Amino acid sequence: ITIAGPSSSNKTTFAKRLQIALAGFGHGSILIEMDDYFVDVEKSPHDEDGNEDWESFDCIDTPLLSDRVNALVRGETVKRRKFDWEKGFSYDDPKEELFLKKGNFLIIEGIHGMNPKLIESLGGREKVSQIYIQPTSPLQIDHNHRFSCSDYRLIRRLTRDYFFRAFPPRSTINIWTSVRYGEMTNIFPYQENADYYFNSALFYDIPVIGLFAK
């Protein structure tokens, strides 16, 4: 199963909730976060302005990811990959290994989860169920203006980056234009390939995040 969507659509949270739901039906699962397969900072691609382009598909070490996934499907044991956000490099966790038991699910989440290049490297569409997730809020500012979905996600990302990725709010805002451009280029063109769609908007989301983001 691959889970894709624009930045801060709750892909990771959805994936973990899916694991719980599958467990309720007696199915085990393994979760792989594509962010853990980022290339090292010094190898990351750059945009036209010379800035690191973390929205590019080339930021993912796709050969390594596909090798690990296909090895798991074959019944082999692989190392858990992790990305150090403070130091900017990925590594194999020496203390954790992954093994996919027969009949269990393999879940992969990340913004490029529906990119045809990735899907092809995993065996093609017949081997992968693709889920697209995005918050589409019903909240409106007034009768004529709805609450922007991109603003919704920006508030989520500001909070996540500050508490979990050592990114100050100003840095997140500075790269938001690049993030939005990357979504238009690398995510939205493939959303029609999804087998399932999920709306991750919650009525109480903004008030709760506001307690941390203020």
mmCIF file of C-alpha atoms in Angstrom:
data_model
loop_
_atom_site.group_PDB
_atom_site.id
_atom_site.type_symbol
_atom_site.label_atom_id
_atom_site.label_comp_id
_atom_site.label_asym_id
_atom_site.label_seq_id
_atom_site.Cartn_x
_atom_site.Cartn_y
_atom_site.Cartn_z
ATOM 1 C CA ILE A 1 0.000 0.000 0.000
ATOM 2 C CA THR A 2 1.339 3.451 -0.853
ATOM 3 C CA ILE A 3 -0.029 6.621 0.737
ATOM 4 C CA ALA A 4 0.610 9.948 -0.999
ATOM 5 C CA GLY A 5 -0.557 13.528 -0.734
ATOM 6 C CA PRO A 6 0.730 17.085 -0.449
ATOM 7 C CA SER A 7 2.781 18.315 2.500
ATOM 8 C CA SER A 8 1.161 17.955 5.945
ATOM 9 C CA SER A 9 -1.857 16.008 4.743
ATOM 10 C CA ASN A 10 -1.510 13.634 7.737
ATOM 11 C CA LYS A 11 0.060 10.849 5.681
ATOM 12 C CA THR A 12 2.091 9.477 8.594
ATOM 13 C CA THR A 13 -0.803 9.670 11.049
ATOM 14 C CA PHE A 14 -3.135 8.024 8.540
ATOM 15 C CA ALA A 15 -0.605 5.247 7.907
ATOM 16 C CA LYS A 16 -0.307 4.521 11.630
ATOM 17 C CA ARG A 17 -4.079 4.548 12.050
ATOM 18 C CA LEU A 18 -4.324 2.157 9.103
ATOM 19 C CA GLN A 19 -1.919 -0.175 10.885
ATOM 20 C CA ILE A 20 -4.201 -0.149 13.929
ATOM 21 C CA ALA A 21 -7.288 -0.802 11.781
ATOM 22 C CA LEU A 22 -5.581 -3.696 9.996
ATOM 23 C CA ALA A 23 -4.512 -5.156 13.337
ATOM 24 C CA GLY A 24 -8.161 -5.051 14.415
ATOM 25 C CA PHE A 25 -8.907 -7.426 11.547
ATOM 26 C CA GLY A 26 -5.999 -9.683 12.463
ATOM 27 C CA HIS A 27 -3.478 -8.412 9.900
ATOM 28 C CA GLY A 28 0.045 -7.356 10.788
ATOM 29 C CA SER A 29 1.844 -4.648 8.837
ATOM 30 C CA ILE A 30 5.132 -2.810 8.378
ATOM 31 C CA LEU A 31 5.305 0.947 7.855
ATOM 32 C CA ILE A 32 8.058 2.600 5.813
ATOM 33 C CA GLU A 33 8.297 6.393 5.724
ATOM 34 C CA MET A 34 9.781 7.572 2.436
ATOM 35 C CA ASP A 35 11.394 10.540 4.209
ATOM 36 C CA ASP A 36 13.761 8.080 5.845
ATOM 37 C CA TYR A 37 15.115 7.349 2.376
ATOM 38 C CA PHE A 38 16.091 10.933 1.624
ATOM 39 C CA VAL A 39 19.547 11.315 0.107
ATOM 40 C CA ASP A 40 22.145 13.080 2.262
ATOM 41 C CA VAL A 41 21.907 16.880 2.276
ATOM 42 C CA GLU A 42 25.058 17.362 0.199
ATOM 43 C CA LYS A 43 23.569 15.126 -2.526
ATOM 44 C CA SER A 44 20.133 16.750 -2.624
ATOM 45 C CA PRO A 45 19.000 18.363 -5.900
ATOM 46 C CA HIS A 46 18.607 22.142 -6.150
ATOM 47 C CA ASP A 47 15.954 24.321 -7.729
ATOM 48 C CA GLU A 48 16.462 27.124 -10.249
ATOM 49 C CA ASP A 49 17.399 29.536 -7.447
ATOM 50 C CA GLY A 50 20.083 27.236 -6.100
ATOM 51 C CA ASN A 51 18.092 26.183 -3.033
ATOM 52 C CA GLU A 52 17.811 22.572 -1.866
ATOM 53 C CA ASP A 53 14.728 21.082 -3.521
ATOM 54 C CA TRP A 54 13.285 18.658 -0.981
ATOM 55 C CA GLU A 55 10.107 18.258 -3.025
ATOM 56 C CA SER A 56 11.952 16.691 -5.952
ATOM 57 C CA PHE A 57 11.545 12.976 -6.644
ATOM 58 C CA ASP A 58 15.345 12.840 -6.894
ATOM 59 C CA CYS A 59 15.552 13.555 -3.159
ATOM 60 C CA ILE A 60 14.503 9.961 -2.564
ATOM 61 C CA ASP A 61 17.033 7.159 -2.882
ATOM 62 C CA THR A 62 14.561 5.217 -5.011
ATOM 63 C CA PRO A 63 16.926 2.352 -5.972
ATOM 64 C CA LEU A 64 17.630 1.623 -2.302
ATOM 65 C CA LEU A 65 13.962 1.947 -1.329
ATOM 66 C CA SER A 66 12.758 -0.366 -4.098
ATOM 67 C CA ASP A 67 15.525 -2.888 -3.312
ATOM 68 C CA ARG A 68 14.487 -2.989 0.339
ATOM 69 C CA VAL A 69 10.767 -3.236 -0.461
ATOM 70 C CA ASN A 70 11.238 -6.008 -3.017
ATOM 71 C CA ALA A 71 13.502 -7.863 -0.575
ATOM 72 C CA LEU A 72 10.780 -7.704 2.077
ATOM 73 C CA VAL A 73 8.209 -9.034 -0.385
ATOM 74 C CA ARG A 74 10.546 -11.933 -1.147
ATOM 75 C CA GLY A 75 10.613 -12.785 2.562
ATOM 76 C CA GLU A 76 14.044 -11.362 3.346
ATOM 77 C CA THR A 77 15.075 -9.332 6.392
ATOM 78 C CA VAL A 78 16.300 -5.745 5.876
ATOM 79 C CA LYS A 79 17.583 -2.944 8.075
ATOM 80 C CA ARG A 80 15.299 -0.115 9.206
ATOM 81 C CA ARG A 81 16.329 3.108 7.433
ATOM 82 C CA LYS A 82 16.210 6.437 9.277
ATOM 83 C CA PHE A 83 16.933 10.066 8.427
ATOM 84 C CA ASP A 84 18.650 12.381 10.920
ATOM 85 C CA TRP A 85 16.930 15.731 10.427
ATOM 86 C CA GLU A 86 19.420 17.688 12.516
ATOM 87 C CA LYS A 87 22.547 16.321 10.787
ATOM 88 C CA GLY A 88 21.005 15.837 7.338
ATOM 89 C CA PHE A 89 21.861 12.228 6.456
ATOM 90 C CA SER A 90 20.185 8.822 6.338
ATOM 91 C CA TYR A 91 21.500 5.630 7.907
ATOM 92 C CA ASP A 92 20.602 2.038 8.741
ATOM 93 C CA ASP A 93 19.514 1.526 12.324
ATOM 94 C CA PRO A 94 21.829 -1.190 13.697
ATOM 95 C CA LYS A 95 19.256 -2.114 16.353
ATOM 96 C CA GLU A 96 16.165 -2.599 14.183
ATOM 97 C CA GLU A 97 15.371 -4.970 11.339
ATOM 98 C CA LEU A 98 12.216 -5.455 9.285
ATOM 99 C CA PHE A 99 10.647 -8.749 8.237
ATOM 100 C CA LEU A 100 7.336 -9.049 6.408
ATOM 101 C CA LYS A 101 5.426 -12.107 7.505
ATOM 102 C CA LYS A 102 3.298 -13.951 4.971
ATOM 103 C CA GLY A 103 -0.154 -12.381 4.692
ATOM 104 C CA ASN A 104 0.897 -9.083 6.263
ATOM 105 C CA PHE A 105 0.738 -5.641 4.656
ATOM 106 C CA LEU A 106 3.593 -3.346 3.645
ATOM 107 C CA ILE A 107 2.664 0.351 3.899
ATOM 108 C CA ILE A 108 4.800 3.072 2.315
ATOM 109 C CA GLU A 109 3.938 6.725 2.924
ATOM 110 C CA GLY A 110 5.398 9.874 1.418
ATOM 111 C CA ILE A 111 4.651 12.687 -1.009
ATOM 112 C CA HIS A 112 5.928 10.599 -3.949
ATOM 113 C CA GLY A 113 3.893 7.529 -3.038
ATOM 114 C CA MET A 114 1.987 7.605 -6.349
ATOM 115 C CA ASN A 115 4.817 8.628 -8.648
ATOM 116 C CA PRO A 116 4.745 6.218 -11.621
ATOM 117 C CA LYS A 117 8.526 5.750 -11.408
ATOM 118 C CA LEU A 118 8.207 4.482 -7.844
ATOM 119 C CA ILE A 119 5.160 2.316 -8.564
ATOM 120 C CA GLU A 120 6.946 0.728 -11.523
ATOM 121 C CA SER A 121 10.006 -0.033 -9.367
ATOM 122 C CA LEU A 122 7.708 -1.847 -6.921
ATOM 123 C CA GLY A 123 6.238 -4.139 -9.571
ATOM 124 C CA GLY A 124 3.578 -1.988 -11.223
ATOM 125 C CA ARG A 125 0.018 -0.939 -10.388
ATOM 126 C CA GLU A 126 -1.249 -4.507 -10.130
ATOM 127 C CA LYS A 127 1.040 -5.015 -7.122
ATOM 128 C CA VAL A 128 0.253 -1.760 -5.284
ATOM 129 C CA SER A 129 -2.890 -0.217 -3.778
ATOM 130 C CA GLN A 130 -2.557 3.575 -3.933
ATOM 131 C CA ILE A 131 -4.224 5.918 -1.430
ATOM 132 C CA TYR A 132 -4.386 9.690 -1.896
ATOM 133 C CA ILE A 133 -4.911 11.821 1.214
ATOM 134 C CA GLN A 134 -5.525 15.551 1.574
ATOM 135 C CA PRO A 135 -7.435 17.810 3.991
ATOM 136 C CA THR A 136 -10.433 19.451 2.320
ATOM 137 C CA SER A 137 -11.886 21.582 5.077
ATOM 138 C CA PRO A 138 -15.597 22.539 5.121
ATOM 139 C CA LEU A 139 -14.737 25.550 7.302
ATOM 140 C CA GLN A 140 -15.424 29.006 5.875
ATOM 141 C CA ILE A 141 -14.180 32.447 6.920
ATOM 142 C CA ASP A 142 -17.496 33.946 5.802
ATOM 143 C CA HIS A 143 -20.224 33.239 3.256
ATOM 144 C CA ASN A 144 -17.913 34.007 0.333
ATOM 145 C CA HIS A 145 -14.518 32.738 1.469
ATOM 146 C CA ARG A 146 -13.598 29.228 2.509
ATOM 147 C CA PHE A 147 -10.566 28.364 4.606
ATOM 148 C CA SER A 148 -7.742 27.624 2.154
ATOM 149 C CA CYS A 149 -6.574 23.996 2.167
ATOM 150 C CA SER A 150 -2.995 25.127 1.543
ATOM 151 C CA ASP A 151 -3.155 27.496 4.554
ATOM 152 C CA TYR A 152 -4.587 24.601 6.572
ATOM 153 C CA ARG A 153 -1.568 22.477 5.688
ATOM 154 C CA LEU A 154 0.897 25.314 6.254
ATOM 155 C CA ILE A 155 -0.299 25.664 9.861
ATOM 156 C CA ARG A 156 0.131 21.929 10.328
ATOM 157 C CA ARG A 157 3.624 22.019 8.810
ATOM 158 C CA LEU A 158 4.788 25.003 10.857
ATOM 159 C CA THR A 159 3.966 23.085 14.002
ATOM 160 C CA ARG A 160 5.449 19.767 12.845
ATOM 161 C CA ASP A 161 8.691 21.282 11.559
ATOM 162 C CA TYR A 162 9.284 23.215 14.781
ATOM 163 C CA PHE A 163 8.607 20.365 17.209
ATOM 164 C CA PHE A 164 9.883 17.363 15.256
ATOM 165 C CA ARG A 165 12.316 18.499 12.537
ATOM 166 C CA ALA A 166 14.319 21.317 14.146
ATOM 167 C CA PHE A 167 13.036 23.853 11.568
ATOM 168 C CA PRO A 168 12.155 27.336 12.871
ATOM 169 C CA PRO A 169 8.827 28.774 11.586
ATOM 170 C CA ARG A 170 10.546 31.402 9.445
ATOM 171 C CA SER A 171 12.469 28.696 7.562
ATOM 172 C CA THR A 172 9.244 26.773 6.876
ATOM 173 C CA ILE A 173 7.527 29.912 5.554
ATOM 174 C CA ASN A 174 10.540 30.754 3.384
ATOM 175 C CA ILE A 175 10.381 27.415 1.569
ATOM 176 C CA TRP A 176 6.569 27.206 1.351
ATOM 177 C CA THR A 177 6.468 28.627 -2.190
ATOM 178 C CA SER A 178 8.921 25.933 -3.269
ATOM 179 C CA VAL A 179 6.850 23.299 -1.490
ATOM 180 C CA ARG A 180 3.702 24.418 -3.304
ATOM 181 C CA TYR A 181 5.504 24.377 -6.650
ATOM 182 C CA GLY A 182 6.761 20.875 -5.908
ATOM 183 C CA GLU A 183 3.211 19.719 -5.174
ATOM 184 C CA MET A 184 1.987 21.042 -8.510
ATOM 185 C CA THR A 185 4.835 19.235 -10.260
ATOM 186 C CA ASN A 186 5.272 15.982 -8.333
ATOM 187 C CA ILE A 187 1.990 15.164 -6.572
ATOM 188 C CA PHE A 188 -1.203 16.623 -8.038
ATOM 189 C CA PRO A 189 -0.559 15.280 -11.582
ATOM 190 C CA TYR A 190 -0.780 11.709 -10.232
ATOM 191 C CA GLN A 191 -3.729 11.945 -7.842
ATOM 192 C CA GLU A 192 -6.098 10.460 -10.417
ATOM 193 C CA ASN A 193 -4.083 7.231 -10.227
ATOM 194 C CA ALA A 194 -5.341 6.656 -6.681
ATOM 195 C CA ASP A 195 -7.428 3.606 -5.866
ATOM 196 C CA TYR A 196 -8.806 5.300 -2.747
ATOM 197 C CA TYR A 197 -9.192 8.900 -1.547
ATOM 198 C CA PHE A 198 -9.264 10.120 2.052
ATOM 199 C CA ASN A 199 -10.131 13.558 3.437
ATOM 200 C CA SER A 200 -7.975 14.189 6.528
ATOM 201 C CA ALA A 201 -9.645 17.456 7.590
ATOM 202 C CA LEU A 202 -10.978 17.633 11.160
ATOM 203 C CA PHE A 203 -13.291 20.272 12.610
ATOM 204 C CA TYR A 204 -11.149 20.573 15.748
ATOM 205 C CA ASP A 205 -7.782 20.474 13.958
ATOM 206 C CA ILE A 206 -7.022 24.211 13.800
ATOM 207 C CA PRO A 207 -8.075 24.987 17.419
ATOM 208 C CA VAL A 208 -5.903 22.131 18.736
ATOM 209 C CA ILE A 209 -2.870 23.040 16.605
ATOM 210 C CA GLY A 210 -3.359 26.650 17.665
ATOM 211 C CA LEU A 211 -2.429 25.664 21.226
ATOM 212 C CA PHE A 212 1.049 24.717 19.975
ATOM 213 C CA ALA A 213 1.463 27.195 17.103
ATOM 214 C CA LYS A 214 0.585 30.412 18.955
#
